[in-house]
Tab-separated table of C-alpha atoms in Angstrom:
chain	number	residue	atom	x	y	z
Y	1	UNK	CA	69.410	137.629	101.155
Y	2	UNK	CA	67.790	138.072	104.519
Y	3	UNK	CA	66.714	134.448	104.515
Y	4	UNK	CA	70.463	133.586	104.260
Y	5	UNK	CA	71.178	135.876	107.128
Y	6	UNK	CA	68.438	134.157	109.276
Y	7	UNK	CA	69.904	130.786	108.597
Y	8	UNK	CA	73.436	131.888	109.516
Y	9	UNK	CA	71.999	133.437	112.680
Y	10	UNK	CA	70.711	130.046	113.582
Y	11	UNK	CA	74.134	128.479	112.989
Y	12	UNK	CA	75.641	131.158	115.178
Y	13	UNK	CA	73.380	130.305	117.993
Y	14	UNK	CA	74.075	126.537	117.867
Y	15	UNK	CA	77.954	127.464	117.960
Y	16	UNK	CA	77.918	129.831	120.631
Y	17	UNK	CA	75.082	128.264	122.778
Y	18	UNK	CA	73.569	131.504	123.872
Y	19	UNK	CA	70.594	133.594	123.150
Y	20	UNK	CA	70.410	136.785	120.874
Y	21	UNK	CA	71.722	139.695	122.789
Y	22	UNK	CA	69.761	142.909	122.952
Y	23	UNK	CA	69.703	145.017	119.841
Y	24	UNK	CA	71.208	147.989	121.452
Y	25	UNK	CA	74.419	145.921	122.396
Y	26	UNK	CA	74.733	144.321	118.934
Y	27	UNK	CA	74.186	147.563	116.781
Y	28	UNK	CA	76.761	149.701	118.224
Y	29	UNK	CA	80.098	149.798	116.155
Y	30	UNK	CA	82.890	147.539	117.358
Y	31	UNK	CA	86.579	148.458	117.318
Y	32	UNK	CA	88.638	146.205	115.241
Y	33	UNK	CA	85.949	144.899	112.824
Y	34	UNK	CA	87.957	145.481	109.767
Y	35	UNK	CA	90.697	143.444	111.360
Y	36	UNK	CA	88.163	140.694	112.027
Y	37	UNK	CA	87.035	140.625	108.525
Y	38	UNK	CA	90.596	140.413	107.147
Y	39	UNK	CA	91.752	137.619	109.524
Y	40	UNK	CA	88.558	135.403	108.699
Y	41	UNK	CA	88.538	135.939	105.084
Y	42	UNK	CA	84.720	136.329	105.139
Y	43	UNK	CA	82.583	138.780	103.310
Y	44	UNK	CA	82.535	142.211	104.979
Y	45	UNK	CA	79.528	144.343	105.630
Y	46	UNK	CA	80.367	146.954	102.934
Y	47	UNK	CA	81.119	144.263	100.376
Y	48	UNK	CA	77.738	142.546	101.142
Y	49	UNK	CA	75.893	145.883	100.818
Y	50	UNK	CA	77.652	146.840	97.479
Y	51	UNK	CA	76.819	143.394	96.105
Y	52	UNK	CA	73.280	143.365	97.054
Y	53	UNK	CA	72.357	146.999	96.323
Y	54	UNK	CA	70.742	147.397	99.693
Y	55	UNK	CA	71.298	148.741	103.165
Y	56	UNK	CA	71.223	146.184	105.959
Y	57	UNK	CA	69.093	147.008	109.102
Y	58	UNK	CA	70.970	146.973	112.422
Y	59	UNK	CA	69.589	143.610	113.212
Y	60	UNK	CA	71.053	142.078	110.022
Y	61	UNK	CA	74.362	144.037	110.768
Y	62	UNK	CA	74.287	142.119	114.074
Y	63	UNK	CA	73.651	138.773	112.279
Y	64	UNK	CA	76.640	139.470	109.976
Y	65	UNK	CA	78.945	140.335	112.703
Y	66	UNK	CA	77.950	136.990	114.614
Y	67	UNK	CA	78.790	135.106	111.335
Y	68	UNK	CA	82.084	136.634	111.059
Y	69	UNK	CA	82.735	135.877	114.693
Y	70	UNK	CA	81.771	132.386	114.256
Y	71	UNK	CA	84.127	132.044	111.296
Y	72	UNK	CA	86.942	133.403	113.374
Y	73	UNK	CA	86.080	130.800	116.103
Y	74	UNK	CA	86.317	128.056	113.496
Y	75	UNK	CA	89.666	129.016	112.443
Y	76	UNK	CA	90.861	128.806	116.048
Y	77	UNK	CA	89.188	125.587	116.559
Y	78	UNK	CA	90.832	124.067	113.566
Y	79	UNK	CA	94.312	125.291	114.609
Y	80	UNK	CA	93.744	123.762	117.951
Y	81	UNK	CA	92.879	120.379	116.523
Y	82	UNK	CA	95.692	120.137	114.161
Y	83	UNK	CA	94.358	120.819	110.787
Y	84	UNK	CA	96.575	122.257	108.241
Y	85	UNK	CA	95.511	125.767	107.423
Y	86	UNK	CA	96.501	129.470	106.710
Y	87	UNK	CA	96.456	131.575	109.764
Y	88	UNK	CA	95.909	135.351	109.888
Y	89	UNK	CA	99.555	136.047	109.362
Y	90	UNK	CA	99.764	133.768	106.437
Y	91	UNK	CA	101.917	131.089	108.197
Y	92	UNK	CA	101.167	127.399	107.685
Y	93	UNK	CA	100.798	124.999	110.590
Y	94	UNK	CA	102.031	121.556	110.567
Y	95	UNK	CA	99.682	118.605	111.528
Y	96	UNK	CA	99.075	118.021	115.170
Y	97	UNK	CA	100.015	115.099	117.260
Y	98	UNK	CA	97.407	112.779	115.973
Y	99	UNK	CA	98.962	112.842	112.693
Y	100	UNK	CA	102.682	112.563	113.406
Y	101	UNK	CA	104.495	109.684	111.903
Y	102	UNK	CA	107.926	108.405	112.376
Y	103	UNK	CA	111.006	108.702	110.212
Y	104	UNK	CA	111.825	105.003	109.555
Y	105	UNK	CA	113.988	103.104	107.086
Y	106	UNK	CA	111.213	101.154	105.899
Y	107	UNK	CA	108.632	100.873	108.792
Y	108	UNK	CA	104.904	100.333	108.740
Y	109	UNK	CA	102.493	103.274	108.311
Y	110	UNK	CA	100.726	103.825	111.635
Y	111	UNK	CA	97.420	105.175	112.599
Y	112	UNK	CA	97.001	107.769	115.411
Y	113	UNK	CA	96.877	106.239	118.875
Y	114	UNK	CA	95.186	107.232	122.128
Y	115	UNK	CA	98.580	107.927	123.648
Y	116	UNK	CA	99.192	110.581	121.178
Y	117	UNK	CA	96.006	112.267	122.022
Y	118	UNK	CA	96.802	112.047	125.774
Y	119	UNK	CA	100.170	113.349	125.087
Y	120	UNK	CA	98.882	116.432	123.442
Y	121	UNK	CA	98.609	118.238	126.937
Y	122	UNK	CA	102.410	117.812	127.504
Y	123	UNK	CA	104.872	120.687	126.910
Y	124	UNK	CA	106.195	119.037	123.604
Y	125	UNK	CA	102.896	118.217	122.242
Y	126	UNK	CA	102.040	121.550	120.831
Y	127	UNK	CA	101.402	122.949	117.386
Y	128	UNK	CA	104.618	123.502	115.369
Y	129	UNK	CA	105.252	126.044	112.784
Y	130	UNK	CA	106.629	124.135	109.747
Y	131	UNK	CA	109.232	126.884	109.181
Y	132	UNK	CA	111.227	124.860	111.742
Y	133	UNK	CA	110.804	121.164	111.277
Y	134	UNK	CA	109.178	118.735	113.731
Y	135	UNK	CA	110.298	115.252	114.782
Y	136	UNK	CA	109.548	112.489	112.601
Y	137	UNK	CA	111.240	108.639	113.409
Y	138	UNK	CA	108.450	110.965	113.196
Y	139	UNK	CA	107.570	111.386	109.726
Y	140	UNK	CA	105.374	114.187	108.470
Y	141	UNK	CA	107.939	117.119	108.317
Y	142	UNK	CA	107.557	119.460	105.301
Y	143	UNK	CA	110.111	121.016	103.175
Y	144	UNK	CA	112.059	124.136	104.641
Y	145	UNK	CA	112.381	127.621	103.100
Y	146	UNK	CA	115.507	126.822	101.307
Y	147	UNK	CA	113.829	123.632	99.505
Y	148	UNK	CA	110.716	125.883	98.679
Y	149	UNK	CA	112.949	128.642	97.162
Y	150	UNK	CA	114.905	126.173	94.977
Y	151	UNK	CA	113.714	125.352	91.435
Y	152	UNK	CA	111.503	122.332	91.581
Y	153	UNK	CA	113.447	120.134	89.189
Y	154	UNK	CA	116.685	120.758	91.034
Y	155	UNK	CA	114.869	119.754	94.332
Y	156	UNK	CA	113.449	116.547	92.784
Y	157	UNK	CA	116.876	115.638	91.240
Y	158	UNK	CA	118.612	116.354	94.773
Y	159	UNK	CA	116.106	114.245	96.418
Y	160	UNK	CA	116.425	111.378	94.089
Y	161	UNK	CA	120.314	111.391	94.335
Y	162	UNK	CA	119.989	111.350	98.238
Y	163	UNK	CA	117.718	108.387	98.004
Y	164	UNK	CA	120.068	106.471	95.878
Y	165	UNK	CA	123.012	107.445	97.947
Y	166	UNK	CA	121.179	106.350	100.940
Y	167	UNK	CA	120.224	103.001	99.537
Y	168	UNK	CA	123.757	102.447	98.286
Y	169	UNK	CA	125.378	103.385	101.581
Y	170	UNK	CA	122.946	101.185	103.846
Y	171	UNK	CA	123.213	98.327	101.406
Y	172	UNK	CA	127.017	98.384	101.312
Y	173	UNK	CA	127.197	98.718	105.136
Y	174	UNK	CA	127.220	94.853	105.378
Y	175	UNK	CA	130.210	94.763	102.955
Y	176	UNK	CA	132.022	97.250	105.130
Y	177	UNK	CA	131.618	95.343	108.307
Y	178	UNK	CA	132.788	92.233	106.678
Y	179	UNK	CA	135.973	93.951	105.340
Y	180	UNK	CA	136.566	95.777	108.699
Y	181	UNK	CA	136.294	92.363	110.739
Y	182	UNK	CA	139.546	91.327	108.939
Y	183	UNK	CA	141.566	93.675	111.235
Y	184	UNK	CA	139.438	94.756	114.141
Y	185	UNK	CA	137.012	92.785	116.416
Y	186	UNK	CA	133.210	93.018	116.148
Y	187	UNK	CA	133.082	95.323	119.255
Y	188	UNK	CA	135.541	97.582	117.696
Y	189	UNK	CA	133.363	97.759	114.399
Y	190	UNK	CA	130.177	98.782	116.472
Y	191	UNK	CA	132.095	101.158	118.591
Y	192	UNK	CA	133.756	102.890	115.723
Y	193	UNK	CA	130.689	103.297	113.467
Y	194	UNK	CA	128.529	104.661	116.396
Y	195	UNK	CA	131.181	107.144	117.640
Y	196	UNK	CA	131.990	108.446	114.250
Y	197	UNK	CA	128.480	108.627	113.314
Y	198	UNK	CA	127.742	110.650	116.422
Y	199	UNK	CA	130.651	113.071	115.724
Y	200	UNK	CA	129.296	113.521	112.245
Y	201	UNK	CA	125.837	114.336	113.250
Y	202	UNK	CA	127.163	116.491	116.121
Y	203	UNK	CA	128.973	118.690	113.625
Y	204	UNK	CA	125.983	119.063	111.509
Y	205	UNK	CA	123.741	120.051	114.275
Y	206	UNK	CA	126.363	122.520	115.555
Y	207	UNK	CA	126.603	124.230	112.026
Y	208	UNK	CA	122.665	124.033	111.382
Y	209	UNK	CA	121.569	124.696	114.953
Y	210	UNK	CA	117.947	123.609	114.052
Y	211	UNK	CA	115.201	124.938	116.286
Y	212	UNK	CA	111.480	124.446	116.490
Y	213	UNK	CA	109.130	127.266	116.953
Y	214	UNK	CA	107.336	127.698	120.230
Y	215	UNK	CA	103.508	128.264	120.367
Y	216	UNK	CA	104.208	132.029	120.706
Y	217	UNK	CA	106.430	131.993	117.668
Y	218	UNK	CA	109.828	132.436	119.314
Y	219	UNK	CA	112.558	129.774	118.508
Y	220	UNK	CA	112.871	127.003	120.810
Y	221	UNK	CA	115.938	125.310	122.225
Y	222	UNK	CA	118.347	123.342	119.987
Y	223	UNK	CA	118.208	120.538	122.330
Y	224	UNK	CA	115.397	119.236	124.373
Y	225	UNK	CA	115.239	120.276	127.990
Y	226	UNK	CA	112.794	117.823	129.456
Y	227	UNK	CA	114.566	115.012	131.385
Y	228	UNK	CA	112.049	112.451	130.293
Y	229	UNK	CA	112.772	113.183	126.596
Y	230	UNK	CA	116.575	112.241	127.229
Y	231	UNK	CA	115.374	109.046	129.117
Y	232	UNK	CA	113.476	108.029	126.006
Y	233	UNK	CA	116.403	108.697	123.624
Y	234	UNK	CA	118.558	106.534	126.009
Y	235	UNK	CA	116.033	103.683	125.445
Y	236	UNK	CA	116.045	104.471	121.653
Y	237	UNK	CA	119.839	104.563	121.564
Y	238	UNK	CA	120.332	101.205	123.141
Y	239	UNK	CA	117.724	99.520	120.720
Y	240	UNK	CA	118.522	101.495	117.590
Y	241	UNK	CA	122.459	101.326	117.701
Y	242	UNK	CA	124.125	99.603	120.474
Y	243	UNK	CA	122.425	96.166	120.443
Y	244	UNK	CA	121.695	95.979	116.670
Y	245	UNK	CA	125.297	97.069	115.627
Y	246	UNK	CA	126.881	94.646	117.958
Y	247	UNK	CA	124.644	91.801	116.820
Y	248	UNK	CA	125.321	92.453	113.193
Y	249	UNK	CA	129.053	92.887	113.591
Y	250	UNK	CA	129.116	89.713	115.730
Y	251	UNK	CA	127.015	87.769	113.266
Y	252	UNK	CA	129.127	88.621	110.182
Y	253	UNK	CA	131.908	86.598	111.688
Y	254	UNK	CA	129.921	83.406	110.895
Y	255	UNK	CA	127.514	84.490	108.034
Y	256	UNK	CA	127.930	86.240	104.683
Y	257	UNK	CA	127.400	89.942	104.227
Y	258	UNK	CA	124.696	88.977	101.663
Y	259	UNK	CA	122.792	86.932	104.126
Y	260	UNK	CA	123.015	89.682	106.802
Y	261	UNK	CA	121.512	92.117	104.291
Y	262	UNK	CA	118.570	89.832	103.577
Y	263	UNK	CA	117.855	89.642	107.391
Y	264	UNK	CA	117.978	93.306	107.610
Y	265	UNK	CA	115.189	93.573	105.203
Y	266	UNK	CA	112.909	91.922	107.916
Y	267	UNK	CA	112.889	95.150	109.729
Y	268	UNK	CA	109.357	96.239	108.597
Y	269	UNK	CA	107.999	92.679	109.542
Y	270	UNK	CA	109.449	93.252	113.062
Y	271	UNK	CA	107.977	96.658	113.253
Y	272	UNK	CA	104.627	95.459	112.290
Y	273	UNK	CA	104.632	92.897	115.143
Y	274	UNK	CA	106.009	95.398	117.722
Y	275	UNK	CA	103.671	98.231	116.722
Y	276	UNK	CA	100.598	95.857	116.857
Y	277	UNK	CA	101.338	93.553	119.788
Y	278	UNK	CA	103.565	95.563	122.122
Y	279	UNK	CA	102.895	99.093	121.704
Y	280	UNK	CA	99.440	98.928	120.181
Y	281	UNK	CA	99.780	101.796	117.844
Y	282	UNK	CA	98.889	100.004	114.815
Y	283	UNK	CA	95.950	97.762	113.768
Y	284	UNK	CA	96.708	95.272	111.082
Y	285	UNK	CA	94.047	94.125	108.531
Y	286	UNK	CA	93.742	90.728	107.059
Y	287	UNK	CA	96.305	91.397	104.125
Y	288	UNK	CA	98.804	92.823	106.494
Y	289	UNK	CA	98.685	89.856	108.921
Y	290	UNK	CA	99.091	87.675	105.902
Y	291	UNK	CA	102.209	89.793	104.997
Y	292	UNK	CA	103.502	89.157	108.391
Y	293	UNK	CA	102.990	85.330	108.145
Y	294	UNK	CA	104.624	85.231	104.736
Y	295	UNK	CA	107.683	87.230	106.078
Y	296	UNK	CA	108.178	84.782	108.889
Y	297	UNK	CA	107.918	81.886	106.527
Y	298	UNK	CA	110.641	83.473	104.387
Y	299	UNK	CA	112.787	83.809	107.344
Y	300	UNK	CA	112.385	80.159	108.188
Y	301	UNK	CA	113.123	79.184	104.573
Y	302	UNK	CA	116.186	81.355	104.737
Y	303	UNK	CA	117.607	79.901	107.898
Y	304	UNK	CA	116.961	76.387	106.632
Y	305	UNK	CA	116.323	74.571	109.999
Y	306	UNK	CA	116.749	71.189	108.283
Y	307	UNK	CA	120.576	71.922	107.864
Y	308	UNK	CA	121.246	72.195	111.663
Y	309	UNK	CA	121.004	69.348	114.219
Y	310	UNK	CA	122.755	71.759	116.729
Y	311	UNK	CA	123.342	75.412	117.275
Y	312	UNK	CA	126.333	76.127	115.128
Y	313	UNK	CA	127.965	79.509	114.423
Y	314	UNK	CA	126.036	80.080	111.111
Y	315	UNK	CA	122.670	79.381	112.918
Y	316	UNK	CA	123.590	81.640	115.949
Y	317	UNK	CA	124.742	84.402	113.512
Y	318	UNK	CA	121.357	84.305	111.683
Y	319	UNK	CA	119.596	84.362	115.025
Y	320	UNK	CA	121.671	87.388	115.939
Y	321	UNK	CA	120.710	89.173	112.817
Y	322	UNK	CA	117.069	88.554	113.691
Y	323	UNK	CA	117.638	90.057	117.095
Y	324	UNK	CA	119.029	93.092	115.669
Y	325	UNK	CA	115.999	93.622	113.381
Y	326	UNK	CA	113.689	92.743	116.358
Y	327	UNK	CA	115.396	95.778	118.090
Y	328	UNK	CA	114.789	98.049	115.014
Y	329	UNK	CA	111.131	97.119	115.249
Y	330	UNK	CA	111.051	97.784	118.922
Y	331	UNK	CA	112.598	101.335	118.204
Y	332	UNK	CA	110.217	102.343	115.687
Y	333	UNK	CA	107.308	101.317	117.963
Y	334	UNK	CA	108.776	103.146	120.986
Y	335	UNK	CA	109.342	106.239	118.929
Y	336	UNK	CA	105.867	106.271	117.734
Y	337	UNK	CA	104.484	105.861	121.218
Y	338	UNK	CA	106.704	108.317	123.195
Y	339	UNK	CA	108.643	110.676	120.677
Y	340	UNK	CA	106.650	111.138	117.498
Y	341	UNK	CA	104.505	113.810	118.938
Y	342	UNK	CA	107.338	115.967	120.255
Y	343	UNK	CA	108.515	118.939	118.101
Y	344	UNK	CA	112.160	117.998	117.804
Y	345	UNK	CA	113.998	119.077	114.587
Y	346	UNK	CA	114.850	115.975	112.425
Y	347	UNK	CA	118.584	116.637	112.445
Y	348	UNK	CA	118.365	116.968	116.194
Y	349	UNK	CA	116.372	113.741	116.387
Y	350	UNK	CA	118.952	111.774	114.429
Y	351	UNK	CA	121.916	113.398	116.418
Y	352	UNK	CA	120.354	112.430	119.716
Y	353	UNK	CA	119.611	108.973	118.587
Y	354	UNK	CA	123.076	108.339	117.596
Y	355	UNK	CA	124.837	110.854	119.988
Y	356	UNK	CA	123.440	109.005	123.025
Y	357	UNK	CA	124.344	105.824	121.581
Y	358	UNK	CA	127.924	107.058	121.074
Y	359	UNK	CA	128.073	108.021	124.732
Y	360	UNK	CA	126.908	104.484	125.853
Y	361	UNK	CA	129.648	103.012	123.549
Y	362	UNK	CA	132.262	105.351	125.091
Y	363	UNK	CA	131.134	104.048	128.486
Y	364	UNK	CA	131.509	100.431	127.279
Y	365	UNK	CA	135.016	101.245	125.747
Y	366	UNK	CA	136.952	98.978	128.129
Y	367	UNK	CA	135.106	95.885	127.082
Y	368	UNK	CA	134.582	96.862	123.448
Y	369	UNK	CA	137.309	98.996	121.961
Y	370	UNK	CA	140.488	97.951	123.752
Y	371	UNK	CA	141.256	94.625	121.893
Y	372	UNK	CA	144.244	94.364	119.643
Y	373	UNK	CA	144.035	95.885	116.190
Y	374	UNK	CA	145.685	94.322	113.035
Y	375	UNK	CA	146.008	96.982	110.403
Y	376	UNK	CA	149.799	96.774	109.602
Y	377	UNK	CA	149.648	100.142	107.881
Y	378	UNK	CA	153.288	100.927	108.483
Y	379	UNK	CA	154.534	97.864	106.521
Y	380	UNK	CA	152.383	98.760	103.600
Y	381	UNK	CA	149.803	96.181	104.448
Y	382	UNK	CA	146.147	96.091	103.411
Y	383	UNK	CA	144.880	98.078	106.482
Y	384	UNK	CA	143.744	100.823	104.373
Y	385	UNK	CA	140.330	99.207	103.390
Y	386	UNK	CA	139.736	98.381	106.979
Y	387	UNK	CA	140.245	101.968	107.985
Y	388	UNK	CA	138.012	103.220	104.932
Y	389	UNK	CA	135.418	100.714	105.766
Y	390	UNK	CA	135.049	101.960	109.367
Y	391	UNK	CA	135.110	105.565	108.147
Y	392	UNK	CA	132.326	104.713	105.664
Y	393	UNK	CA	130.298	102.946	108.293
Y	394	UNK	CA	130.440	105.768	110.811
Y	395	UNK	CA	130.519	109.018	108.715
Y	396	UNK	CA	128.295	107.968	105.922
Y	397	UNK	CA	126.164	104.915	107.009
Y	398	UNK	CA	125.540	106.135	110.644
Y	399	UNK	CA	125.997	109.918	110.034
Y	400	UNK	CA	125.087	111.562	106.612
Y	401	UNK	CA	122.838	108.827	105.599
Y	402	UNK	CA	120.331	109.670	108.403
Y	403	UNK	CA	120.248	113.325	107.218
Y	404	UNK	CA	119.502	112.119	103.698
Y	405	UNK	CA	116.824	110.050	104.894
Y	406	UNK	CA	115.349	113.048	106.738
Y	407	UNK	CA	115.500	115.122	103.684
Y	408	UNK	CA	113.857	112.365	101.264
Y	409	UNK	CA	111.209	111.861	104.027
Y	410	UNK	CA	110.378	115.681	103.885
Y	411	UNK	CA	110.202	115.688	99.999
Y	412	UNK	CA	108.439	112.302	99.257
Y	413	UNK	CA	106.734	111.282	102.622
Y	414	UNK	CA	107.080	108.216	104.717
Y	415	UNK	CA	105.508	105.663	102.054
Y	416	UNK	CA	107.868	106.552	99.264
Y	417	UNK	CA	110.878	106.805	101.583
Y	418	UNK	CA	110.249	103.308	102.965
Y	419	UNK	CA	111.106	101.731	99.597
Y	420	UNK	CA	114.801	101.957	100.496
Y	421	UNK	CA	113.809	98.693	102.254
Y	422	UNK	CA	113.769	96.936	98.801
Y	423	UNK	CA	117.233	98.684	97.649
Y	424	UNK	CA	119.336	97.764	100.535
Y	425	UNK	CA	119.066	93.919	100.370
Y	426	UNK	CA	119.660	93.956	96.622
Y	427	UNK	CA	122.961	96.225	96.950
Y	428	UNK	CA	124.164	93.975	99.816
Y	429	UNK	CA	123.684	90.859	97.894
Y	430	UNK	CA	125.137	92.167	94.709
Y	431	UNK	CA	128.207	93.528	96.452
Y	432	UNK	CA	128.679	90.412	98.339
Y	433	UNK	CA	128.357	88.268	95.204
Y	434	UNK	CA	130.753	90.514	93.097
Y	435	UNK	CA	133.321	91.675	95.474
Y	436	UNK	CA	133.616	88.844	98.116
Y	437	UNK	CA	132.541	85.974	95.846
Y	438	UNK	CA	129.780	84.902	98.437
Y	439	UNK	CA	127.349	82.182	97.014
Y	440	UNK	CA	123.848	81.019	98.054
Y	441	UNK	CA	122.210	77.933	98.686
Y	442	UNK	CA	118.900	77.145	96.789
Y	443	UNK	CA	116.770	78.172	99.700
Y	444	UNK	CA	118.270	81.499	100.563
Y	445	UNK	CA	116.967	83.430	97.600
Y	446	UNK	CA	113.559	81.835	97.760
Y	447	UNK	CA	113.200	82.756	101.309
Y	448	UNK	CA	114.518	86.432	100.325
Y	449	UNK	CA	111.648	86.657	97.830
Y	450	UNK	CA	109.129	85.453	100.366
Y	451	UNK	CA	110.397	88.023	102.833
Y	452	UNK	CA	109.974	90.744	100.186
Y	453	UNK	CA	106.488	89.521	99.265
Y	454	UNK	CA	105.613	89.792	103.006
Y	455	UNK	CA	106.904	93.306	103.181
Y	456	UNK	CA	104.805	94.361	100.304
Y	457	UNK	CA	101.604	92.863	102.013
Y	458	UNK	CA	102.545	94.153	105.407
Y	459	UNK	CA	103.059	97.785	104.167
Y	460	UNK	CA	99.685	97.614	102.311
Y	461	UNK	CA	101.389	97.786	98.701
Y	462	UNK	CA	99.770	94.619	97.879
Y	463	UNK	CA	96.391	93.205	99.086
Y	464	UNK	CA	94.856	89.889	99.087
Y	465	UNK	CA	91.879	89.405	96.657
Y	466	UNK	CA	88.501	89.832	98.145
Y	467	UNK	CA	85.811	87.328	97.691
Y	468	UNK	CA	83.000	88.724	95.577
Y	469	UNK	CA	79.645	88.661	97.323
Y	470	UNK	CA	77.287	86.145	95.751
Y	471	UNK	CA	74.300	87.804	94.088
């Protein structure tokens, strides 16, 4: 028993870096000792005496107090470094900035970067109580109190239904764009889906009013107040909505919706390139680099450059799709570098990404949304499918689907959530084939399979076989 206390005393000396205090100073009773015992969860002096059947000397009592003080210091050290643990009040703390991830629609799992560590001193890089969710384009948010109190089976079923709905809505977005282009311009398609999505998310945030707790436990603001955060979201809005939506809508004037959905599946490949080469927040191993190479090869096969001797509308449309996915990859890398460590509620994160994009689209209204519209609703024409497609694109695809994505992310984690990447092209191809009668050339499905194989390798779901060392 006394040998154990001597060993503990030696550990305490190393932790505190100071010599033993005089016996008179350590043997006096200290106020709040019982509170210290309960907060550290350590063995108290009375429990120790009763279990050993002997009375501790004043020196041994002093050593025990040092041991309990060291335990309390370790609790504080863990909470400051971002470890998940139980505090003295029973609360649970979310992972710190080094463990934050992005909420993506199929991005690459990233490692912690030096930028996150440097950003921990900023106002937004603080520990967040998970009772209010943190940002996740940043991906490690945990289930809220409502989800925790619901039956487990119901929660799993609800998450599964939201995942299926998310895949169906995002996969059918290319069909909706194709139908909407029959009555409105490509600029009006992009403008409508962004503004409607921003309005839908704005109503959700207005009702939910999600907040993130400050370090002192008080609720933070619904919207961030730092100007630099709004600047970052302006960059994100341009690269996650404005440019990609315009590119996809323009491209579908020249390419099929099925082909556009296949190109959209290259987003993880673009994300890997951006995260590694531009933002340097990810290091890829040999298997993942092989996945990027296979994915790029698949894109080349899908394009079929041997078919074109000049830049045609079809070739330009395919290149526009690749520009859109390149923007998506840039967005995920940018969020990982500048926004993932900031405690912004997921619903607010989605609203700011789409809402700021809607403001940009409203500024561009004279150039995008003032063209002629051919709906012919009054004469009983077929304009209702066009209107329905625009509403589905905006309210569902650009609004509710982002909330579903966040809920699935909180329940399943980023790895499982990113499997929606494999669902969307299947849905898009199937709808284009069945409803629009679209057909493929021989090289397009082969290229699509190569792209999916590249995604599996780039995301680490498949690995290249390793050579066995010769004995």
